Amino acid sequence: MTEKIIRHVLAEFAYQAPKIERGYANQTLYVNVATGEIKAKPVSEEMKFKFTGGKGFDLWLLWNAVNDNTKWNSPENEIVISSGPCGGTTQYPGSGKSLVTTISPTTEVITDSNAGGHFGPLLKFSGWDAIEVQGIAERDVVVIVDAIAGKVTVEELPDAPTDTHLLGAWLYDVLAEKPHEKYYIAMVSAGTGADHSLLGCLNFSLYDRKRQDVRYKQAARGGPGTVLRHKRIKALVVRAKPFRGDANHPADPERIARVGADMQHEVATWDPVQNRMRNRGTPYLVGIMSDYDLLPVNNFKFGSHPKAHDINGAYWETRLTQGLPDGCWYGCTIACAHAVDGFELQTGPYKGQRVIVDGPEYETIGAVGSTCGIFDADAILELNFYCDTYGIDTISYGNTIGFLMECYEAGILDLEKTGGLELTFGNAAASLEILHQVAQGEGLGRLAGLGIRKAKAYLIEHFEADPQFVQDIGMENKGMEYSMYMGKESLAQQGGYALTNKGPQHDEAWLIFMDQVNNQLPTFEDKAEALHYFPMWRTWFGLCGFCKLPWNDVVDPKNSKSAEPAKIPHHVQNYVDIFAAVTGREIDINDIIAMSERVYNLQRVFNIRLGKGLREHDYPPYRGVGPVTEEEYESRQERYDKQLREWLGLDPDAMTLQEKMAAHRKYRTERYEHLMDAVYERRGWTRNGVPTVEKLKALGIGFPEVLAVVEKHLQVEG
Amino acid sequence: MITLNKRERLEWQEGLTVQALLERKTFTYPHIVISINGIVIDHDAYAETLIPDEADVRVIHLIAGG
């Protein structure tokens, strides 16, 4: 760049990056953007053993940083980011994830979210296993971890844009003294949408060497971007030194290479005839979900739509740029992180610009697309781009718009209340207009930016909405909007969504095929076991820096002959090997579950400490359980009537529609209560969902301050 | 009648093939294993494999947990 860049350094901390040993830098970085305090914190052997890394480190640092009364916008709340000991591995696919944890503005408890991109691994290779950022700055700042200069700074950069696609291009130019240095820069940012809404996401950057441009992956759930911008942070940046493929300095690099080579071969062999992730990415799911009545349509009223095949995997294979490495993290042959290049924006402040649209992912297509009744690929791309650059979670945004569309069609909203927007299902122009309003903090965008839970309260208070109706149709639990799968016919998935720590994101368990289609979980005990094992297994990915996709989105068919095909034992063994080879710590699957249980239970106790995390917070909206409206019942009348006969021994021909709906509601809600009991028991919790003292002690996290939280509740329960 | 995945009872008709059953159920997920009365059917044989009346058919979709 030729012009003079103004950089006011507000705080500076000199350091020398330690050598990474067996996946750990053995220190974490603390930055307070209010006071300018920057310091290193040592990582003990006990911390590594008990919390592993990633979300485990995040939670432990956050637990010690806040108090019982901390809210999402309190100065002591933190953004904490960590990859994990295996993060940065380049020989095994999907080994570059970062985990971010904070107190959420929408759920008001702990939220965690993961993303690809290069930030977490480059942070570690720059000498830090995690970064925790506390305080609220007086003016907009950028935090820069500069391993080349050997310093961490908090800087004011007055010329820095806010929206991510502009900020990334600008910052990379500012910080790279030579073009190739861009390869080793990564940043975390949000945008103007996060300034004005509670749905803020974080964009994790990567520098795409082929495109010679910056791209982004999103950690979006629970509003971490809102927390970042509330702290007046425009970006967290790491400027790393060039590194080699063995930068983790693993204990046994040959073992990693052997396991990695086997897996890379498996991906190359089977992905082309299975999900075609390397060509389609996660959008391969759109048509399939519609075929199985699992694709949310019109605010989760319906599960399929004829137009779904206009935006299915085959379509996206023609639309996504082919033949470029995805760059999400080095060495990942799954390569699901696709993009549409040269997309010309049709609306908003960047109208006419040709941009890279990262994705769209399946979840985004479902959220800003089908659940809003939108099946127009260009509209989905435009919504995707603007959500990302504004720093808004596509899932929460789309789901909230779908909810508001149903409110409009039900008469709760009208043209006057929407500012003249005809907010019917399928109106993509209206959704885009509201999205731009969110970024400006104007009009209906202010309501949409609250997310569904707080929007419901507003509609009840100001527009006389029926509380029961909006509670039934608002697809949120704990304050988080549902991700994009219909769970009405899968009791296990209803639990997979609502019996979670952070809220209804499918990253704990996706059990629909096992339960609804395969009938492999026929009893409450079977479902409870699945709702113990899979959330623990998947939690572990987030402790280590792994992506979930290589576990089960491409699998050698020989797996079907294994003892437990659902668990994919030969991939589990791969992870056992990789973890042991990186850290030098030999483990087995029981150790993996125990490692996750410690962190999972700590998160549950953390939620209780913050005033939630109990049974009363684990109920789904009825739209996620059964038919709310007559229209829904009638759309699947044959199925529902058959269920009345077979499940309840009733004669639907002798019942009114209202009686049939009431019978379903009673039966389905009672089964969910039984599921809660079974799951809590399996997890070692009380009927109120509180981890017992014995459980916490057995896990090795019976610290006095942890036990003190649960003991108050256990005394009440008796 | 045939039984699908130990739960659903479906009408049987003469000449019912595995491929026809998949189409009837819109089972389009590409990674599945099918057995008839305990015998696994090769993927290449779906179109010509006949399902007998009263068969115990399992169509297991191999994605689970996540």
PDB file of N, CA and C in Angstrom, chain A residues 484-559:
ATOM      1  N   MET A 484     -30.888 -26.600  10.829  1.00  0.00           N
ATOM      2  CA  MET A 484     -31.836 -26.869   9.759  1.00  0.00           C
ATOM      3  C   MET A 484     -32.203 -28.336   9.526  1.00  0.00           C
ATOM      4  N   TYR A 485     -32.774 -28.943  10.551  1.00  0.00           N
ATOM      5  CA  TYR A 485     -33.300 -30.293  10.379  1.00  0.00           C
ATOM      6  C   TYR A 485     -34.642 -30.400  11.093  1.00  0.00           C
ATOM      7  N   MET A 486     -35.577 -31.090  10.452  1.00  0.00           N
ATOM      8  CA  MET A 486     -36.885 -31.316  11.048  1.00  0.00           C
ATOM      9  C   MET A 486     -36.815 -32.525  11.971  1.00  0.00           C
ATOM     10  N   GLY A 487     -37.125 -32.331  13.228  1.00  0.00           N
ATOM     11  CA  GLY A 487     -37.043 -33.432  14.184  1.00  0.00           C
ATOM     12  C   GLY A 487     -38.379 -33.938  14.661  1.00  0.00           C
ATOM     13  N   LYS A 488     -39.453 -33.552  13.994  1.00  0.00           N
ATOM     14  CA  LYS A 488     -40.779 -33.894  14.511  1.00  0.00           C
ATOM     15  C   LYS A 488     -40.998 -35.399  14.652  1.00  0.00           C
ATOM     16  N   GLU A 489     -40.437 -36.176  13.747  1.00  0.00           N
ATOM     17  CA  GLU A 489     -40.675 -37.618  13.784  1.00  0.00           C
ATOM     18  C   GLU A 489     -39.500 -38.379  14.398  1.00  0.00           C
ATOM     19  N   SER A 490     -38.576 -37.664  15.005  1.00  0.00           N
ATOM     20  CA  SER A 490     -37.466 -38.319  15.686  1.00  0.00           C
ATOM     21  C   SER A 490     -37.355 -37.782  17.100  1.00  0.00           C
ATOM     22  N   LEU A 491     -37.865 -38.559  18.042  1.00  0.00           N
ATOM     23  CA  LEU A 491     -37.781 -38.138  19.448  1.00  0.00           C
ATOM     24  C   LEU A 491     -36.320 -37.960  19.872  1.00  0.00           C
ATOM     25  N   ALA A 492     -35.463 -38.853  19.405  1.00  0.00           N
ATOM     26  CA  ALA A 492     -34.051 -38.739  19.779  1.00  0.00           C
ATOM     27  C   ALA A 492     -33.467 -37.407  19.309  1.00  0.00           C
ATOM     28  N   GLN A 493     -33.849 -36.968  18.097  1.00  0.00           N
ATOM     29  CA  GLN A 493     -33.299 -35.706  17.620  1.00  0.00           C
ATOM     30  C   GLN A 493     -33.910 -34.517  18.347  1.00  0.00           C
ATOM     31  N   GLN A 494     -35.157 -34.671  18.801  1.00  0.00           N
ATOM     32  CA  GLN A 494     -35.716 -33.599  19.624  1.00  0.00           C
ATOM     33  C   GLN A 494     -34.825 -33.383  20.851  1.00  0.00           C
ATOM     34  N   GLY A 495     -34.358 -34.500  21.422  1.00  0.00           N
ATOM     35  CA  GLY A 495     -33.399 -34.391  22.518  1.00  0.00           C
ATOM     36  C   GLY A 495     -32.039 -33.934  22.034  1.00  0.00           C
ATOM     37  N   GLY A 496     -31.663 -34.382  20.834  1.00  0.00           N
ATOM     38  CA  GLY A 496     -30.376 -33.971  20.277  1.00  0.00           C
ATOM     39  C   GLY A 496     -30.281 -32.474  20.099  1.00  0.00           C
ATOM     40  N   TYR A 497     -31.422 -31.848  19.953  1.00  0.00           N
ATOM     41  CA  TYR A 497     -31.462 -30.385  19.840  1.00  0.00           C
ATOM     42  C   TYR A 497     -31.602 -29.690  21.207  1.00  0.00           C
ATOM     43  N   ALA A 498     -32.562 -30.132  21.988  1.00  0.00           N
ATOM     44  CA  ALA A 498     -32.902 -29.348  23.189  1.00  0.00           C
ATOM     45  C   ALA A 498     -32.185 -29.822  24.448  1.00  0.00           C
ATOM     46  N   LEU A 499     -31.755 -31.080  24.497  1.00  0.00           N
ATOM     47  CA  LEU A 499     -31.001 -31.565  25.670  1.00  0.00           C
ATOM     48  C   LEU A 499     -29.513 -31.299  25.452  1.00  0.00           C
ATOM     49  N   THR A 500     -29.216 -30.057  25.147  1.00  0.00           N
ATOM     50  CA  THR A 500     -27.860 -29.636  24.816  1.00  0.00           C
ATOM     51  C   THR A 500     -27.409 -28.565  25.799  1.00  0.00           C
ATOM     52  N   ASN A 501     -26.139 -28.279  25.751  1.00  0.00           N
ATOM     53  CA  ASN A 501     -25.634 -27.223  26.625  1.00  0.00           C
ATOM     54  C   ASN A 501     -25.892 -25.836  26.058  1.00  0.00           C
ATOM     55  N   LYS A 502     -25.528 -25.625  24.800  1.00  0.00           N
ATOM     56  CA  LYS A 502     -25.627 -24.253  24.300  1.00  0.00           C
ATOM     57  C   LYS A 502     -26.937 -23.955  23.592  1.00  0.00           C
ATOM     58  N   GLY A 503     -27.638 -24.966  23.136  1.00  0.00           N
ATOM     59  CA  GLY A 503     -28.868 -24.741  22.389  1.00  0.00           C
ATOM     60  C   GLY A 503     -28.905 -25.620  21.163  1.00  0.00           C
ATOM     61  N   PRO A 504     -29.976 -25.448  20.356  1.00  0.00           N
ATOM     62  CA  PRO A 504     -30.272 -26.427  19.304  1.00  0.00           C
ATOM     63  C   PRO A 504     -29.423 -26.299  18.041  1.00  0.00           C
ATOM     64  N   GLN A 505     -28.187 -26.612  18.170  1.00  0.00           N
ATOM     65  CA  GLN A 505     -27.277 -26.778  17.041  1.00  0.00           C
ATOM     66  C   GLN A 505     -27.014 -28.275  16.932  1.00  0.00           C
ATOM     67  N   HIS A 506     -26.879 -28.772  15.717  1.00  0.00           N
ATOM     68  CA  HIS A 506     -26.786 -30.221  15.521  1.00  0.00           C
ATOM     69  C   HIS A 506     -25.384 -30.757  15.778  1.00  0.00           C
ATOM     70  N   ASP A 507     -24.495 -29.951  16.345  1.00  0.00           N
ATOM     71  CA  ASP A 507     -23.119 -30.430  16.524  1.00  0.00           C
ATOM     72  C   ASP A 507     -22.935 -31.299  17.757  1.00  0.00           C
ATOM     73  N   GLU A 508     -23.998 -31.521  18.539  1.00  0.00           N
ATOM     74  CA  GLU A 508     -23.887 -32.518  19.604  1.00  0.00           C
ATOM     75  C   GLU A 508     -24.306 -33.893  19.093  1.00  0.00           C
ATOM     76  N   ALA A 509     -25.421 -33.940  18.415  1.00  0.00           N
ATOM     77  CA  ALA A 509     -25.906 -35.242  17.946  1.00  0.00           C
ATOM     78  C   ALA A 509     -26.874 -35.051  16.789  1.00  0.00           C
ATOM     79  N   TRP A 510     -26.712 -35.867  15.772  1.00  0.00           N
ATOM     80  CA  TRP A 510     -27.646 -35.880  14.643  1.00  0.00           C
ATOM     81  C   TRP A 510     -28.128 -37.316  14.504  1.00  0.00           C
ATOM     82  N   LEU A 511     -29.307 -37.580  15.041  1.00  0.00           N
ATOM     83  CA  LEU A 511     -29.745 -38.970  15.218  1.00  0.00           C
ATOM     84  C   LEU A 511     -30.941 -39.338  14.345  1.00  0.00           C
ATOM     85  N   ILE A 512     -31.284 -38.474  13.401  1.00  0.00           N
ATOM     86  CA  ILE A 512     -32.556 -38.666  12.698  1.00  0.00           C
ATOM     87  C   ILE A 512     -32.584 -39.976  11.914  1.00  0.00           C
ATOM     88  N   PHE A 513     -31.535 -40.260  11.170  1.00  0.00           N
ATOM     89  CA  PHE A 513     -31.560 -41.504  10.393  1.00  0.00           C
ATOM     90  C   PHE A 513     -31.539 -42.732  11.307  1.00  0.00           C
ATOM     91  N   MET A 514     -30.680 -42.702  12.328  1.00  0.00           N
ATOM     92  CA  MET A 514     -30.649 -43.842  13.259  1.00  0.00           C
ATOM     93  C   MET A 514     -32.005 -44.092  13.884  1.00  0.00           C
ATOM     94  N   ASP A 515     -32.700 -43.020  14.240  1.00  0.00           N
ATOM     95  CA  ASP A 515     -33.922 -43.126  15.021  1.00  0.00           C
ATOM     96  C   ASP A 515     -35.147 -43.248  14.118  1.00  0.00           C
ATOM     97  N   GLN A 516     -35.346 -42.248  13.282  1.00  0.00           N
ATOM     98  CA  GLN A 516     -36.576 -42.153  12.495  1.00  0.00           C
ATOM     99  C   GLN A 516     -36.590 -43.108  11.312  1.00  0.00           C
ATOM    100  N   VAL A 517     -35.467 -43.272  10.659  1.00  0.00           N
ATOM    101  CA  VAL A 517     -35.443 -44.061   9.421  1.00  0.00           C
ATOM    102  C   VAL A 517     -34.989 -45.498   9.685  1.00  0.00           C
ATOM    103  N   ASN A 518     -33.849 -45.647  10.363  1.00  0.00           N
ATOM    104  CA  ASN A 518     -33.299 -46.990  10.571  1.00  0.00           C
ATOM    105  C   ASN A 518     -33.964 -47.757  11.709  1.00  0.00           C
ATOM    106  N   ASN A 519     -34.626 -47.030  12.621  1.00  0.00           N
ATOM    107  CA  ASN A 519     -35.225 -47.660  13.807  1.00  0.00           C
ATOM    108  C   ASN A 519     -34.185 -48.418  14.631  1.00  0.00           C
ATOM    109  N   GLN A 520     -33.030 -47.797  14.812  1.00  0.00           N
ATOM    110  CA  GLN A 520     -31.974 -48.422  15.621  1.00  0.00           C
ATOM    111  C   GLN A 520     -32.014 -47.990  17.081  1.00  0.00           C
ATOM    112  N   LEU A 521     -32.935 -47.094  17.423  1.00  0.00           N
ATOM    113  CA  LEU A 521     -33.026 -46.602  18.797  1.00  0.00           C
ATOM    114  C   LEU A 521     -34.456 -46.749  19.295  1.00  0.00           C
ATOM    115  N   PRO A 522     -34.965 -47.988  19.372  1.00  0.00           N
ATOM    116  CA  PRO A 522     -36.393 -48.155  19.631  1.00  0.00           C
ATOM    117  C   PRO A 522     -36.830 -47.806  21.057  1.00  0.00           C
ATOM    118  N   THR A 523     -35.956 -47.891  22.039  1.00  0.00           N
ATOM    119  CA  THR A 523     -36.393 -47.668  23.421  1.00  0.00           C
ATOM    120  C   THR A 523     -35.861 -46.328  23.944  1.00  0.00           C
ATOM    121  N   PHE A 524     -36.446 -45.894  25.055  1.00  0.00           N
ATOM    122  CA  PHE A 524     -35.935 -44.660  25.674  1.00  0.00           C
ATOM    123  C   PHE A 524     -34.477 -44.839  26.083  1.00  0.00           C
ATOM    124  N   GLU A 525     -34.153 -46.046  26.547  1.00  0.00           N
ATOM    125  CA  GLU A 525     -32.779 -46.304  26.975  1.00  0.00           C
ATOM    126  C   GLU A 525     -31.822 -46.241  25.780  1.00  0.00           C
ATOM    127  N   ASP A 526     -32.254 -46.761  24.634  1.00  0.00           N
ATOM    128  CA  ASP A 526     -31.417 -46.673  23.424  1.00  0.00           C
ATOM    129  C   ASP A 526     -31.175 -45.211  23.033  1.00  0.00           C
ATOM    130  N   LYS A 527     -32.234 -44.436  23.083  1.00  0.00           N
ATOM    131  CA  LYS A 527     -32.091 -43.019  22.721  1.00  0.00           C
ATOM    132  C   LYS A 527     -31.187 -42.309  23.723  1.00  0.00           C
ATOM    133  N   ALA A 528     -31.367 -42.634  24.999  1.00  0.00           N
ATOM    134  CA  ALA A 528     -30.546 -41.988  26.030  1.00  0.00           C
ATOM    135  C   ALA A 528     -29.069 -42.345  25.862  1.00  0.00           C
ATOM    136  N   GLU A 529     -28.813 -43.593  25.517  1.00  0.00           N
ATOM    137  CA  GLU A 529     -27.421 -43.987  25.306  1.00  0.00           C
ATOM    138  C   GLU A 529     -26.816 -43.210  24.135  1.00  0.00           C
ATOM    139  N   ALA A 530     -27.596 -43.072  23.066  1.00  0.00           N
ATOM    140  CA  ALA A 530     -27.105 -42.286  21.918  1.00  0.00           C
ATOM    141  C   ALA A 530     -26.906 -40.825  22.296  1.00  0.00           C
ATOM    142  N   LEU A 531     -27.783 -40.331  23.172  1.00  0.00           N
ATOM    143  CA  LEU A 531     -27.674 -38.927  23.586  1.00  0.00           C
ATOM    144  C   LEU A 531     -26.635 -38.739  24.693  1.00  0.00           C
ATOM    145  N   HIS A 532     -26.027 -39.824  25.087  1.00  0.00           N
ATOM    146  CA  HIS A 532     -24.820 -39.720  25.914  1.00  0.00           C
ATOM    147  C   HIS A 532     -23.584 -39.865  25.023  1.00  0.00           C
ATOM    148  N   TYR A 533     -23.530 -40.950  24.281  1.00  0.00           N
ATOM    149  CA  TYR A 533     -22.303 -41.259  23.536  1.00  0.00           C
ATOM    150  C   TYR A 533     -21.976 -40.188  22.488  1.00  0.00           C
ATOM    151  N   PHE A 534     -22.944 -39.889  21.620  1.00  0.00           N
ATOM    152  CA  PHE A 534     -22.593 -39.019  20.493  1.00  0.00           C
ATOM    153  C   PHE A 534     -22.251 -37.584  20.909  1.00  0.00           C
ATOM    154  N   PRO A 535     -22.988 -36.985  21.836  1.00  0.00           N
ATOM    155  CA  PRO A 535     -22.539 -35.657  22.278  1.00  0.00           C
ATOM    156  C   PRO A 535     -21.142 -35.674  22.911  1.00  0.00           C
ATOM    157  N   MET A 536     -20.814 -36.760  23.621  1.00  0.00           N
ATOM    158  CA  MET A 536     -19.472 -36.811  24.208  1.00  0.00           C
ATOM    159  C   MET A 536     -18.419 -37.010  23.109  1.00  0.00           C
ATOM    160  N   TRP A 537     -18.731 -37.901  22.196  1.00  0.00           N
ATOM    161  CA  TRP A 537     -17.783 -38.135  21.100  1.00  0.00           C
ATOM    162  C   TRP A 537     -17.543 -36.846  20.326  1.00  0.00           C
ATOM    163  N   ARG A 538     -18.629 -36.157  20.028  1.00  0.00           N
ATOM    164  CA  ARG A 538     -18.473 -34.959  19.199  1.00  0.00           C
ATOM    165  C   ARG A 538     -17.886 -33.785  19.976  1.00  0.00           C
ATOM    166  N   THR A 539     -18.115 -33.732  21.267  1.00  0.00           N
ATOM    167  CA  THR A 539     -17.448 -32.703  22.076  1.00  0.00           C
ATOM    168  C   THR A 539     -15.937 -32.814  21.924  1.00  0.00           C
ATOM    169  N   TRP A 540     -15.459 -34.024  21.811  1.00  0.00           N
ATOM    170  CA  TRP A 540     -14.014 -34.267  21.773  1.00  0.00           C
ATOM    171  C   TRP A 540     -13.351 -33.617  20.559  1.00  0.00           C
ATOM    172  N   PHE A 541     -14.058 -33.593  19.436  1.00  0.00           N
ATOM    173  CA  PHE A 541     -13.490 -32.898  18.266  1.00  0.00           C
ATOM    174  C   PHE A 541     -13.116 -31.461  18.626  1.00  0.00           C
ATOM    175  N   GLY A 542     -14.007 -30.828  19.389  1.00  0.00           N
ATOM    176  CA  GLY A 542     -13.806 -29.433  19.765  1.00  0.00           C
ATOM    177  C   GLY A 542     -12.773 -29.234  20.850  1.00  0.00           C
ATOM    178  N   LEU A 543     -12.329 -30.289  21.456  1.00  0.00           N
ATOM    179  CA  LEU A 543     -11.232 -30.181  22.430  1.00  0.00           C
ATOM    180  C   LEU A 543      -9.876 -30.253  21.733  1.00  0.00           C
ATOM    181  N   CYS A 544      -9.858 -30.896  20.585  1.00  0.00           N
ATOM    182  CA  CYS A 544      -8.577 -31.244  19.948  1.00  0.00           C
ATOM    183  C   CYS A 544      -8.245 -30.400  18.729  1.00  0.00           C
ATOM    184  N   GLY A 545      -9.249 -29.745  18.127  1.00  0.00           N
ATOM    185  CA  GLY A 545      -9.010 -28.986  16.906  1.00  0.00           C
ATOM    186  C   GLY A 545      -9.441 -29.709  15.649  1.00  0.00           C
ATOM    187  N   PHE A 546     -10.270 -30.753  15.815  1.00  0.00           N
ATOM    188  CA  PHE A 546     -10.720 -31.543  14.674  1.00  0.00           C
ATOM    189  C   PHE A 546     -12.058 -31.051  14.141  1.00  0.00           C
ATOM    190  N   CYS A 547     -12.251 -31.276  12.847  1.00  0.00           N
ATOM    191  CA  CYS A 547     -13.542 -31.099  12.191  1.00  0.00           C
ATOM    192  C   CYS A 547     -14.296 -32.424  12.265  1.00  0.00           C
ATOM    193  N   LYS A 548     -15.609 -32.352  12.378  1.00  0.00           N
ATOM    194  CA  LYS A 548     -16.404 -33.580  12.463  1.00  0.00           C
ATOM    195  C   LYS A 548     -16.535 -34.305  11.129  1.00  0.00           C
ATOM    196  N   LEU A 549     -16.462 -33.576  10.030  1.00  0.00           N
ATOM    197  CA  LEU A 549     -16.854 -34.163   8.744  1.00  0.00           C
ATOM    198  C   LEU A 549     -16.062 -35.411   8.346  1.00  0.00           C
ATOM    199  N   PRO A 550     -14.738 -35.454   8.523  1.00  0.00           N
ATOM    200  CA  PRO A 550     -14.025 -36.678   8.115  1.00  0.00           C
ATOM    201  C   PRO A 550     -14.406 -37.912   8.925  1.00  0.00           C
ATOM    202  N   TRP A 551     -15.060 -37.704  10.057  1.00  0.00           N
ATOM    203  CA  TRP A 551     -15.477 -38.873  10.844  1.00  0.00           C
ATOM    204  C   TRP A 551     -16.546 -39.666  10.112  1.00  0.00           C
ATOM    205  N   ASN A 552     -17.599 -38.980   9.605  1.00  0.00           N
ATOM    206  CA  ASN A 552     -18.693 -39.791   9.065  1.00  0.00           C
ATOM    207  C   ASN A 552     -19.310 -39.285   7.760  1.00  0.00           C
ATOM    208  N   ASP A 553     -18.686 -38.322   7.107  1.00  0.00           N
ATOM    209  CA  ASP A 553     -19.243 -37.904   5.831  1.00  0.00           C
ATOM    210  C   ASP A 553     -18.581 -38.590   4.645  1.00  0.00           C
ATOM    211  N   VAL A 554     -17.564 -39.377   4.915  1.00  0.00           N
ATOM    212  CA  VAL A 554     -17.049 -40.289   3.896  1.00  0.00           C
ATOM    213  C   VAL A 554     -16.514 -41.517   4.642  1.00  0.00           C
ATOM    214  N   VAL A 555     -17.015 -42.678   4.248  1.00  0.00           N
ATOM    215  CA  VAL A 555     -16.724 -43.891   5.009  1.00  0.00           C
ATOM    216  C   VAL A 555     -16.551 -45.072   4.056  1.00  0.00           C
ATOM    217  N   ASP A 556     -15.483 -45.804   4.231  1.00  0.00           N
ATOM    218  CA  ASP A 556     -15.296 -47.052   3.495  1.00  0.00           C
ATOM    219  C   ASP A 556     -16.475 -47.993   3.784  1.00  0.00           C
ATOM    220  N   PRO A 557     -17.121 -48.524   2.752  1.00  0.00           N
ATOM    221  CA  PRO A 557     -18.285 -49.397   2.987  1.00  0.00           C
ATOM    222  C   PRO A 557     -18.011 -50.603   3.881  1.00  0.00           C
ATOM    223  N   LYS A 558     -16.753 -50.974   4.038  1.00  0.00           N
ATOM    224  CA  LYS A 558     -16.457 -52.104   4.932  1.00  0.00           C
ATOM    225  C   LYS A 558     -16.925 -51.827   6.348  1.00  0.00           C
ATOM    226  N   ASN A 559     -17.126 -50.545   6.654  1.00  0.00           N
ATOM    227  CA  ASN A 559     -17.602 -50.178   7.984  1.00  0.00           C
ATOM    228  C   ASN A 559     -18.927 -50.839   8.329  1.00  0.00           C
TER     229      ASN A 559
END
